mmCIF file of C-alpha atoms in Angstrom:
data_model
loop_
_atom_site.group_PDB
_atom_site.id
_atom_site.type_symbol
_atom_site.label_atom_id
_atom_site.label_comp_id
_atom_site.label_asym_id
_atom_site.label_seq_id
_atom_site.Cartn_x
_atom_site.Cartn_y
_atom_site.Cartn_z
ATOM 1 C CA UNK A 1 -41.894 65.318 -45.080
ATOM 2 C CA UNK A 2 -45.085 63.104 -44.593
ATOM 3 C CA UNK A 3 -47.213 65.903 -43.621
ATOM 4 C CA UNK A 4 -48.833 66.201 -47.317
ATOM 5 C CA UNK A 5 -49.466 62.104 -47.652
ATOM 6 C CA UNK A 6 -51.387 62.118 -44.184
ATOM 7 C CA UNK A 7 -53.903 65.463 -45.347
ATOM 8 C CA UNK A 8 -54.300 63.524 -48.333
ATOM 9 C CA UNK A 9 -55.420 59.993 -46.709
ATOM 10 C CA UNK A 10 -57.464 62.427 -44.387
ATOM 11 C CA UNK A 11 -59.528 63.669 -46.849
ATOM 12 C CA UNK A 12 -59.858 60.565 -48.895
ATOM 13 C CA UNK A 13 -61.837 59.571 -46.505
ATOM 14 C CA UNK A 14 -63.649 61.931 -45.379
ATOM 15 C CA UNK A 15 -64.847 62.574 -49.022
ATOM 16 C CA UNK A 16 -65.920 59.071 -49.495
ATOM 17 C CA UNK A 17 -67.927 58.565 -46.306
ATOM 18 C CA UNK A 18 -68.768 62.283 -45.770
ATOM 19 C CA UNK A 19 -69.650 61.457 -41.797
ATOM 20 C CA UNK A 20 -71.504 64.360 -39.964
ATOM 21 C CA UNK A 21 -68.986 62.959 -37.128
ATOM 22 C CA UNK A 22 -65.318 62.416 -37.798
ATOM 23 C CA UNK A 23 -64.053 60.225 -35.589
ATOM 24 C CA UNK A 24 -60.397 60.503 -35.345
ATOM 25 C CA UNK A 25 -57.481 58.643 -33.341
ATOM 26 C CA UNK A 26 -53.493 59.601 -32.626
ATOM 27 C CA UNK A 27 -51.982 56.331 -31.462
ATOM 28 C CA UNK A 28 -48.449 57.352 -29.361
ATOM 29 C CA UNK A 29 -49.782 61.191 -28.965
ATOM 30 C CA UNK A 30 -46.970 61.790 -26.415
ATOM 31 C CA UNK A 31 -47.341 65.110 -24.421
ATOM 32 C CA UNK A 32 -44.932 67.712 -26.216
ATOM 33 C CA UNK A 33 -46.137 70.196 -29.072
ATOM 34 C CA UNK A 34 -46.686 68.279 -31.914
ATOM 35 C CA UNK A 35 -49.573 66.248 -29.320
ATOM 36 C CA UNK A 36 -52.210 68.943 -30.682
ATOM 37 C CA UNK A 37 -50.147 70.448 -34.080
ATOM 38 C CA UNK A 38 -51.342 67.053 -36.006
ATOM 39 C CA UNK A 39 -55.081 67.980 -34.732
ATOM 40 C CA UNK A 40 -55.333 71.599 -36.047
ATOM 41 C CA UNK A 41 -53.859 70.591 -39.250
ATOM 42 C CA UNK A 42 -56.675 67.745 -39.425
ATOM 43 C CA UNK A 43 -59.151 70.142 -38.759
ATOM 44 C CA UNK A 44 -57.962 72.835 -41.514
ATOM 45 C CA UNK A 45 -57.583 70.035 -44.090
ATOM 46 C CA UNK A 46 -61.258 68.714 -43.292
ATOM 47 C CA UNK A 47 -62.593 72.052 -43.395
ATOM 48 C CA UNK A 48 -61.183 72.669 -46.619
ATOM 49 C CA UNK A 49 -62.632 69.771 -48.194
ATOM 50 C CA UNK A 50 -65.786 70.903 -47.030
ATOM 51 C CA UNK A 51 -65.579 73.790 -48.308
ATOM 52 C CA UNK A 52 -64.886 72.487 -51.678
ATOM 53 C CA UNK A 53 -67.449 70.184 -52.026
ATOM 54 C CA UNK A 54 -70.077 73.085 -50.462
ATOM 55 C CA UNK A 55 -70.940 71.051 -47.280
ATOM 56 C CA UNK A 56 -70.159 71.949 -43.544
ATOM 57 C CA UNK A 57 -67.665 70.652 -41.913
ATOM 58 C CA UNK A 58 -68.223 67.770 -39.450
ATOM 59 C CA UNK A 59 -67.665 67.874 -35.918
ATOM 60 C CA UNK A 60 -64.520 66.110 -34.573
ATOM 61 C CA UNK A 61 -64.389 63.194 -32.200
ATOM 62 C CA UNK A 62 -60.347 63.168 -31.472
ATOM 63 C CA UNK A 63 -58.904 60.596 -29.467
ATOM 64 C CA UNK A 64 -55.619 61.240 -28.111
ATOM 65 C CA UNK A 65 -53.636 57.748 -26.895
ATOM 66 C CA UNK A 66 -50.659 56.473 -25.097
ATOM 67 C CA UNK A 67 -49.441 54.432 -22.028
ATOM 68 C CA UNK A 68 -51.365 55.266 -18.912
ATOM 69 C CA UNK A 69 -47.697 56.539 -17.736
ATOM 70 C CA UNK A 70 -47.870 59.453 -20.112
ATOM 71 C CA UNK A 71 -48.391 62.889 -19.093
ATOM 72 C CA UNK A 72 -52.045 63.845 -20.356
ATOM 73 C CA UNK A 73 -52.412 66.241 -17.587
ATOM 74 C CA UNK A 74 -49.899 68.494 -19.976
ATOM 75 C CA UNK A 75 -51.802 67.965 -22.744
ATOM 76 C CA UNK A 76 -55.285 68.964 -21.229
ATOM 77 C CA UNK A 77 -53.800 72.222 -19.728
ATOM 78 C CA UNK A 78 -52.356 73.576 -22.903
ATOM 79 C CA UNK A 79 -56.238 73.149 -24.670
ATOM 80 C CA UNK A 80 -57.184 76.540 -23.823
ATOM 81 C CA UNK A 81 -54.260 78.109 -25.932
ATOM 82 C CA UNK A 82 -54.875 75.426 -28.694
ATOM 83 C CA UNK A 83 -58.367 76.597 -28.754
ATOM 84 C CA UNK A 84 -57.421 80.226 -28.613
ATOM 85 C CA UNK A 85 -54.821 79.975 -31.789
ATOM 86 C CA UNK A 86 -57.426 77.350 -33.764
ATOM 87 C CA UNK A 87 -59.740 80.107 -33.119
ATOM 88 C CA UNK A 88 -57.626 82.942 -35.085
ATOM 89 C CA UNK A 89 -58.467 84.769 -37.907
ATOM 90 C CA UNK A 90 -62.258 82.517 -38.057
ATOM 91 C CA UNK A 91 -64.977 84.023 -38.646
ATOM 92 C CA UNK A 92 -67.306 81.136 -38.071
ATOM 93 C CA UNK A 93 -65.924 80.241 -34.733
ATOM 94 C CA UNK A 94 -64.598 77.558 -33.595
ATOM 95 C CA UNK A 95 -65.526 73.718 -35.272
ATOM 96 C CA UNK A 96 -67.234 71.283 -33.269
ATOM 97 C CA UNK A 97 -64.177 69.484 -31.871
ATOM 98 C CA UNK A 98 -63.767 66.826 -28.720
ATOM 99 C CA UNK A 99 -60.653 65.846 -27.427
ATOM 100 C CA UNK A 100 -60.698 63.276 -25.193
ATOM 101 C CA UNK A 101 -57.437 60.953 -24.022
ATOM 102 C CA UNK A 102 -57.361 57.008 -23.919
ATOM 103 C CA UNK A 103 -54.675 55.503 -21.741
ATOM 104 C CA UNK A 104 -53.717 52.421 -22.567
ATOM 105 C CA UNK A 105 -51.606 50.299 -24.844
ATOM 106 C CA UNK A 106 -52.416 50.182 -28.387
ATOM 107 C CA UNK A 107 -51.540 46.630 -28.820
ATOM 108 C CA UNK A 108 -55.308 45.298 -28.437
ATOM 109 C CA UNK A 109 -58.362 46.969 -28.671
ATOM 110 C CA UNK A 110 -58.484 50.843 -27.284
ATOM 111 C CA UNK A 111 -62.250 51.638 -28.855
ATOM 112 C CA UNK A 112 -65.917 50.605 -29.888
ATOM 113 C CA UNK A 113 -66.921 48.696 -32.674
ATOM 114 C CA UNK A 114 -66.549 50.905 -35.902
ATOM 115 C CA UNK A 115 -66.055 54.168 -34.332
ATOM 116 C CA UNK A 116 -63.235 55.724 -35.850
ATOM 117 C CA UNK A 117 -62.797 56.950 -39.754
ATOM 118 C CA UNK A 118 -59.094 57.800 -39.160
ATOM 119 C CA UNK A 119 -56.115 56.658 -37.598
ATOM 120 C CA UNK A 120 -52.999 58.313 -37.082
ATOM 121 C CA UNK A 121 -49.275 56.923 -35.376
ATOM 122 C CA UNK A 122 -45.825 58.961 -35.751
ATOM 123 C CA UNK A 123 -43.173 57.132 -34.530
ATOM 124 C CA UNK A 124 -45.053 54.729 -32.435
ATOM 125 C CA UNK A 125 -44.736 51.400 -34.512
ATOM 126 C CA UNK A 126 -41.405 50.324 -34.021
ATOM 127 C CA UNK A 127 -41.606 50.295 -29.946
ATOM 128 C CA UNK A 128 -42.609 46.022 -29.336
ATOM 129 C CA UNK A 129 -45.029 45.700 -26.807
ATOM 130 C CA UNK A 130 -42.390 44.021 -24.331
ATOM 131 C CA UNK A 131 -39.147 42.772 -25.118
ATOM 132 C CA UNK A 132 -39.079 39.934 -26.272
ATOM 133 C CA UNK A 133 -39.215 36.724 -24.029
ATOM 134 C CA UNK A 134 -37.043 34.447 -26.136
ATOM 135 C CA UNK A 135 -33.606 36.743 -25.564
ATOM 136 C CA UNK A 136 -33.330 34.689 -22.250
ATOM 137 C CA UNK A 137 -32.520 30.844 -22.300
ATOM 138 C CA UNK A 138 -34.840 28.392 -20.145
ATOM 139 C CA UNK A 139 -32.626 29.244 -17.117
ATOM 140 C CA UNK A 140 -33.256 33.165 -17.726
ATOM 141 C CA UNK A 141 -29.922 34.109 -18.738
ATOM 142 C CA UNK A 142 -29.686 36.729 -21.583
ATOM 143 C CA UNK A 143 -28.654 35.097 -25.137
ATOM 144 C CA UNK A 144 -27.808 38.749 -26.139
ATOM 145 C CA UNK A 145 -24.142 39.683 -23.936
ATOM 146 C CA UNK A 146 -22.282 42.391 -24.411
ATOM 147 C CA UNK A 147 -25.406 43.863 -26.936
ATOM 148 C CA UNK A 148 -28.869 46.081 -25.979
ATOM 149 C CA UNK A 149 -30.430 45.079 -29.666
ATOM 150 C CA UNK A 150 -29.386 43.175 -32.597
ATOM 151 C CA UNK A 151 -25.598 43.634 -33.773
ATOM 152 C CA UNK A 152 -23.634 41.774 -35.815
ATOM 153 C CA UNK A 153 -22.141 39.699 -32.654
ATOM 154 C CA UNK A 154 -25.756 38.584 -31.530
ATOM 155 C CA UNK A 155 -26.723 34.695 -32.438
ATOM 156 C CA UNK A 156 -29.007 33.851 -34.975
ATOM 157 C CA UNK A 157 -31.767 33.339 -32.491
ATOM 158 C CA UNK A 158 -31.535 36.884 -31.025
ATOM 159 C CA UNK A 159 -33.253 38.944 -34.698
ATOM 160 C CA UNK A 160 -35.587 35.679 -35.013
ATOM 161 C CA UNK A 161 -36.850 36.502 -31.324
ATOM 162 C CA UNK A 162 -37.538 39.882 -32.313
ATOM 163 C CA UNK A 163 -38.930 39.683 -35.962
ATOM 164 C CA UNK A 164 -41.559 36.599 -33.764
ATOM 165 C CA UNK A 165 -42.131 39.850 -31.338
ATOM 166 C CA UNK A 166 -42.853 42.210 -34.165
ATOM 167 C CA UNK A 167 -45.471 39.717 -36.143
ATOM 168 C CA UNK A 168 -47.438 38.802 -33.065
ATOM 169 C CA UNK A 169 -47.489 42.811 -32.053
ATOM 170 C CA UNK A 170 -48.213 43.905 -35.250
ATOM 171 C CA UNK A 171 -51.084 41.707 -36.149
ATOM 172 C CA UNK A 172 -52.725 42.162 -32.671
ATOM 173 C CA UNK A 173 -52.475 45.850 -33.521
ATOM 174 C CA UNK A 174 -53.847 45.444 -37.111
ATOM 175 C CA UNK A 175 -56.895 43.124 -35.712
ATOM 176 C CA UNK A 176 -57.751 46.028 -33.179
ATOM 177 C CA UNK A 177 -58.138 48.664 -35.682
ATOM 178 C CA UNK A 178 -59.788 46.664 -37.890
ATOM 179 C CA UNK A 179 -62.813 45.860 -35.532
ATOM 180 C CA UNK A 180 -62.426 49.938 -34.242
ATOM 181 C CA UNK A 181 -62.419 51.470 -37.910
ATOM 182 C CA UNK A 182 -65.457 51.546 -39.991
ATOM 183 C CA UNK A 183 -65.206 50.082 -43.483
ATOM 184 C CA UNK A 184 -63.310 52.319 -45.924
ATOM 185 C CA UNK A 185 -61.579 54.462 -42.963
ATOM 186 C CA UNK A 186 -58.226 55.239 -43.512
ATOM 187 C CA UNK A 187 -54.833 54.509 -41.428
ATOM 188 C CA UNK A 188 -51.695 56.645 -41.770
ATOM 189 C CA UNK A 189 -48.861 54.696 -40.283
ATOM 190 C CA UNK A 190 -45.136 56.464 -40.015
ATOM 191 C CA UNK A 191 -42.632 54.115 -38.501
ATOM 192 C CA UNK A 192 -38.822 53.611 -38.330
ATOM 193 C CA UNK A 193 -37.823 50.459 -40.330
ATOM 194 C CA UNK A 194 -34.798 48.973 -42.789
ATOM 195 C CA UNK A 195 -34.206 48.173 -46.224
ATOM 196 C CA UNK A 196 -33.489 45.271 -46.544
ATOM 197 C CA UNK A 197 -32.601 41.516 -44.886
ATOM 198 C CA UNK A 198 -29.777 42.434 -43.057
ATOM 199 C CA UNK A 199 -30.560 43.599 -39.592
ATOM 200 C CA UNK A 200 -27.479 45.262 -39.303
ATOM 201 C CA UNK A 201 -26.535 48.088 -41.300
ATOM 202 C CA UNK A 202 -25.809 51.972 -41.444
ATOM 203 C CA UNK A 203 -29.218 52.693 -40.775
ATOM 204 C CA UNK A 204 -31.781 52.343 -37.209
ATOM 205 C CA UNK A 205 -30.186 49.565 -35.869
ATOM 206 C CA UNK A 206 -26.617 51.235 -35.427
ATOM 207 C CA UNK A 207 -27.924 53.765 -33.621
ATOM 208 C CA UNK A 208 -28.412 51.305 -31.097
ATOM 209 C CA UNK A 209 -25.041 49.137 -31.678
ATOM 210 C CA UNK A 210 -23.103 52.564 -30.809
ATOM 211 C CA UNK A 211 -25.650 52.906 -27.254
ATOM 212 C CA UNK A 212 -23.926 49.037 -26.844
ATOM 213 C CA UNK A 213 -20.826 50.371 -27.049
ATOM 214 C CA UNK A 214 -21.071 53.393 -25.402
ATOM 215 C CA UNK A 215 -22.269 51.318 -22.068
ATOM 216 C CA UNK A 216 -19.148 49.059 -22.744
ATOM 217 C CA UNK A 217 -17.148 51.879 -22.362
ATOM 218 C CA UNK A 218 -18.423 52.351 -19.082
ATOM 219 C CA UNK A 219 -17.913 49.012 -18.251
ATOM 220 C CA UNK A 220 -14.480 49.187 -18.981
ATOM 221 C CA UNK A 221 -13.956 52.234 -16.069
ATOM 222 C CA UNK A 222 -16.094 49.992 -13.746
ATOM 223 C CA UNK A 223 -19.169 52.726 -13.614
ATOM 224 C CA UNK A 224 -21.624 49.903 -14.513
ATOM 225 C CA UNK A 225 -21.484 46.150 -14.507
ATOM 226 C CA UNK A 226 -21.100 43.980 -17.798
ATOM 227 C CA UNK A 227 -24.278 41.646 -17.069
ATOM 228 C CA UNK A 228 -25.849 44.815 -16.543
ATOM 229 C CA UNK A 229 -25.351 45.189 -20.345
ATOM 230 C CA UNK A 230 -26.048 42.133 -20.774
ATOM 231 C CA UNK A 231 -29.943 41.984 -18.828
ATOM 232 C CA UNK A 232 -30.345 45.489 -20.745
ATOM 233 C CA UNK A 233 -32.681 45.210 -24.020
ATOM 234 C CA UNK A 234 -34.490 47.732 -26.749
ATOM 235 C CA UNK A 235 -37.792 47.114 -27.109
ATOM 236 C CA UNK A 236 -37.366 48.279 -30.455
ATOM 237 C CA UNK A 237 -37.600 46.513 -33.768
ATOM 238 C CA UNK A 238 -37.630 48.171 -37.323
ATOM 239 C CA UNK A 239 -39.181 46.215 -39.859
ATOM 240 C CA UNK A 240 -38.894 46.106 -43.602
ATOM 241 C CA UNK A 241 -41.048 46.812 -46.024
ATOM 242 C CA UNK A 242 -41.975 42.972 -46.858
ATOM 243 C CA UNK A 243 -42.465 42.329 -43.549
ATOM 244 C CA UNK A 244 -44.800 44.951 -42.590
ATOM 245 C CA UNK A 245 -46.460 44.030 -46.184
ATOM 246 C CA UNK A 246 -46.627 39.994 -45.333
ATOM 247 C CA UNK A 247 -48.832 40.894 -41.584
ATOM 248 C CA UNK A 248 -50.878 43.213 -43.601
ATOM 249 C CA UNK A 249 -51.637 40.475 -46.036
ATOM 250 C CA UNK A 250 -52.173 37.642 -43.123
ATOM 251 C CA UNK A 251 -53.957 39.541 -41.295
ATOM 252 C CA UNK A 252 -56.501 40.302 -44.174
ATOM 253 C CA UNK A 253 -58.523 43.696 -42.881
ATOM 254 C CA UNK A 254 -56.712 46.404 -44.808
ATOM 255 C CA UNK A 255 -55.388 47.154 -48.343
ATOM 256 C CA UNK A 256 -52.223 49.109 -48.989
ATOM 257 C CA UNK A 257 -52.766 52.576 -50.487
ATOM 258 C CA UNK A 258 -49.578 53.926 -50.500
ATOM 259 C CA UNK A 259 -46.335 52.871 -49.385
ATOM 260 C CA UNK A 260 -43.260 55.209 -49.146
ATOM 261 C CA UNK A 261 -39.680 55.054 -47.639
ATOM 262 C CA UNK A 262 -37.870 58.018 -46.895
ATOM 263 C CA UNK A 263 -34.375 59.123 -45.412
ATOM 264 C CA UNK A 264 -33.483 61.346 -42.321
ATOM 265 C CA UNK A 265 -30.866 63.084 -43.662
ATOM 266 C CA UNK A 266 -28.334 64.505 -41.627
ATOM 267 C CA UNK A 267 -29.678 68.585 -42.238
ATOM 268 C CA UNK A 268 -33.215 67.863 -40.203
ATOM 269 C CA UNK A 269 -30.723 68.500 -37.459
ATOM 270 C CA UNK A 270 -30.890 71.855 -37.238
ATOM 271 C CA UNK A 271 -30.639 72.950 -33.393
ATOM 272 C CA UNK A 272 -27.154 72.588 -32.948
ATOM 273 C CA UNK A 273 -24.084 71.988 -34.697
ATOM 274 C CA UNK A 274 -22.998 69.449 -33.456
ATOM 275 C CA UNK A 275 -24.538 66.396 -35.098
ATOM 276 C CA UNK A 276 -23.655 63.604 -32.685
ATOM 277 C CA UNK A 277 -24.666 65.980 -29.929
ATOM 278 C CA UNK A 278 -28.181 66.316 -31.286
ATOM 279 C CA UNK A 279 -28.677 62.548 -32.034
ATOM 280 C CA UNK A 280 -27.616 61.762 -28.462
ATOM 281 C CA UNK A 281 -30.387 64.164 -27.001
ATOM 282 C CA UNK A 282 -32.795 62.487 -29.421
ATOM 283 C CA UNK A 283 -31.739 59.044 -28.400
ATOM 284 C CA UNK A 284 -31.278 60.004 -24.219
ATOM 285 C CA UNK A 285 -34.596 61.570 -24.508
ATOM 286 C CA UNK A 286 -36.188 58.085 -25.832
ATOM 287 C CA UNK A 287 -34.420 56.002 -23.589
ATOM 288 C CA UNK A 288 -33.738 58.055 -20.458
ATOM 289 C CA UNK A 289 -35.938 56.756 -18.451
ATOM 290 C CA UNK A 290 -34.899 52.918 -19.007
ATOM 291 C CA UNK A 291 -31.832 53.262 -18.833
ATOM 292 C CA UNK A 292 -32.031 55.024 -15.491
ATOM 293 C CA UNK A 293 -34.144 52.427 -13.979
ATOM 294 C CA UNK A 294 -31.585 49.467 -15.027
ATOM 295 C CA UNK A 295 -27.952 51.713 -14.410
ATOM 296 C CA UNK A 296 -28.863 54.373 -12.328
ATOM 297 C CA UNK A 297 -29.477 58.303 -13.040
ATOM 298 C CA UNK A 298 -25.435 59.094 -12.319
ATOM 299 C CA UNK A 299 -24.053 57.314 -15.473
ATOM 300 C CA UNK A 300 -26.833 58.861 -18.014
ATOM 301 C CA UNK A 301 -24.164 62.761 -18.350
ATOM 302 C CA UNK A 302 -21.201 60.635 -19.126
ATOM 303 C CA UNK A 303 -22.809 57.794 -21.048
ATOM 304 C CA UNK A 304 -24.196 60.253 -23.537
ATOM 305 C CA UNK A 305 -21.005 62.448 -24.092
ATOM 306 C CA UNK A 306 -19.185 59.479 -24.905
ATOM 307 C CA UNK A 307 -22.302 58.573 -27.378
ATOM 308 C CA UNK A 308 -22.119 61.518 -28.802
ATOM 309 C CA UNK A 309 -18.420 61.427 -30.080
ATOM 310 C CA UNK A 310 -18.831 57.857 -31.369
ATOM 311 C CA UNK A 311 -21.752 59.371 -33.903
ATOM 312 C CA UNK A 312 -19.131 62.107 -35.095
ATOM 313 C CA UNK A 313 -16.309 59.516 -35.411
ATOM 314 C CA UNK A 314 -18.765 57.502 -37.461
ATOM 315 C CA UNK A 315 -20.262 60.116 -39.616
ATOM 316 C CA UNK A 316 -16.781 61.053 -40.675
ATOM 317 C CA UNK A 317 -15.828 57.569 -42.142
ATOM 318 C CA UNK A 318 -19.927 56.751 -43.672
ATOM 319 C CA UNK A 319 -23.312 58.186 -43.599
ATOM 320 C CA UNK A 320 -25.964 56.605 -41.129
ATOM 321 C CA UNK A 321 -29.234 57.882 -42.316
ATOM 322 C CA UNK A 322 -32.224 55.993 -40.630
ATOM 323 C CA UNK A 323 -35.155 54.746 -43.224
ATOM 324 C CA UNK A 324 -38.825 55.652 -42.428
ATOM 325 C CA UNK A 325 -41.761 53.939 -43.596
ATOM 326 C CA UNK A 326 -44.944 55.572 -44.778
ATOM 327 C CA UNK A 327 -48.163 53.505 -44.692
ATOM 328 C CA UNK A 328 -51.686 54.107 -45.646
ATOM 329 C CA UNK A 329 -54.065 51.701 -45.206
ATOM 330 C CA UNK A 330 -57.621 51.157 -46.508
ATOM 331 C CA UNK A 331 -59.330 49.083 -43.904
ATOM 332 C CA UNK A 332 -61.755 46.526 -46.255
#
């Protein structure tokens, strides 16, 4: 769906600057497939600019990033066979391309001064660099109970602590580009977010009011604890579009190309037919690792079954179809 506004960003600026040495960045690479498919479709889309304009095509300085926990070493062994299918049906050989990977949160700075023309994040954004601190009262108990994000029994104070997380994460990460990206580079920015004021609606956030509910569940049968619910929060926030717009403006480094919200719709789920089964794996394969840390591995079979129905039961009385943002940025 985005694919087309992110080859068009791409070559924006490579046309304008025309570098003989593209320096390029994937913020939140992961380790899966689509780690390397976003590099060979930047390299095609260069290469056809370059062909256009009668020039040849740089050589390609791509940065691959994430926590230090991530599994690079997965990445780094499937190069050979990325190199091996980049290299079909070429008849100039391969391009000049470096792939490197940079550990380390990209909430502060990751690079040099003015290395990078490009900047790519899928599904990155929305993750807060820590939950946020506020959700516990001076004597450190949660604010939040019975709730693992904002729903529509959470105080006041509970979506102002993590809209206060999202502006101080979001600037810091604007700032760091800023210093990292040479004037005129471009950013392509695809993040998770809402429509309007209302935190709660039919969208993101009830994805994660039905996880609340699913653990309560348990609770009820006495497999987990309720203050275990209750200590348990999403690092997660999904902003809308005047609030992403508002840091952009504060923070003063970058003008706003293009701006586009799109839906999920329910068909994207293709793999099975089950619908509420399929957001369940997407959702247990995001949080599986939390949640087994803070409840234990035993609960994670059962938990998810019983998420999975509630998505069903909702999808038969309303739609939920999660907003995405599309951002491209012009850094000044």
């Amino acid at each position: 769906m985005v694919k087309h506004i992110t080859m068009d960003a791409l070559q924006q600026v490579y046309l304008a600057l025309a570098p003989k040495s593209l320096g390029i960045a994937d913020l939140g690479c992961s380790s899966g497939s689509n780690s390397l498919s976003i590099i060979k479709d930047i390299v095609e889309s260069v290469e056809a600019a370059s062909c256009k304009i009668m020039i040849p095509a740089p050589e390609f300085r791509v940065y691959l990033n994430d926590l230090p926990t991530n599994d690079f070493n997965s990445i780094f062994k499937s190069l050979p066979d990325f190199y091996r299918d980049l290299n079909k049906e070429r008849s100039g050989g391969l391009p000049l391309l470096f792939i490197a990977g940079y550990p380390g949160s990209f909430y502060g700075r990751l690079f040099p001064n003015d290395c990078l023309h490009f900047v790519h994040s899928s599904y990155s954004l929305h993750w807060l660099s820590k939950v946020p601190p506020s959700l516990y009262d001076k004597q450190g108990k949660p604010i939040n109970r019975g709730s693992v994000h904002i729903s529509a029994s959470s105080p006041p104070l509970v979506s102002q602590a993590y809209y206060a997380q999202f502006q101080e994460d979001f600037s810091l990460f604007l700032r760091s580009r800023s210093e990292e990206l040479t004037a005129g580079g471009r950013m392509v920015l695809i993040m998770l977010g809402r429509i309007g004021p209302d935190h709660v609606d039919r969208g993101n956030s009830f994805y994660w009011e039905l996880l609340s509910r699913s653990l309560t569940i348990l609770a009820t049968q006495g497999e987990i604890k309720r203050e275990d619910i209750d200590s348990y929060d999403v690092h997660f926030y999904a902003p809308t579009k005047d609030e992403m717009e508002a840091e952009i403006r504060r923070e003063g480094s970058f003008e706003v190309e293009r701006l586009e919200m799109l839906e999920t719709e329910k068909e994207l789920y293709k793999v099975s037919e089950n619908y509420g089964t399929e957001v369940a794996m997407t959702v247990r394969a995001i949080q599986e690792s939390m949640l087994s840390h803070h409840f234990g591995e035993g609960i994670l079979d059962t938990l998810f079954e019983i998420y999975g129905r509630m998505v069903e039961e909702e999808m038969l009385k309303e739609e939920m179809n999660p907003i995405t943002f599309v951002l491209v940025l012009r850094k000044l």
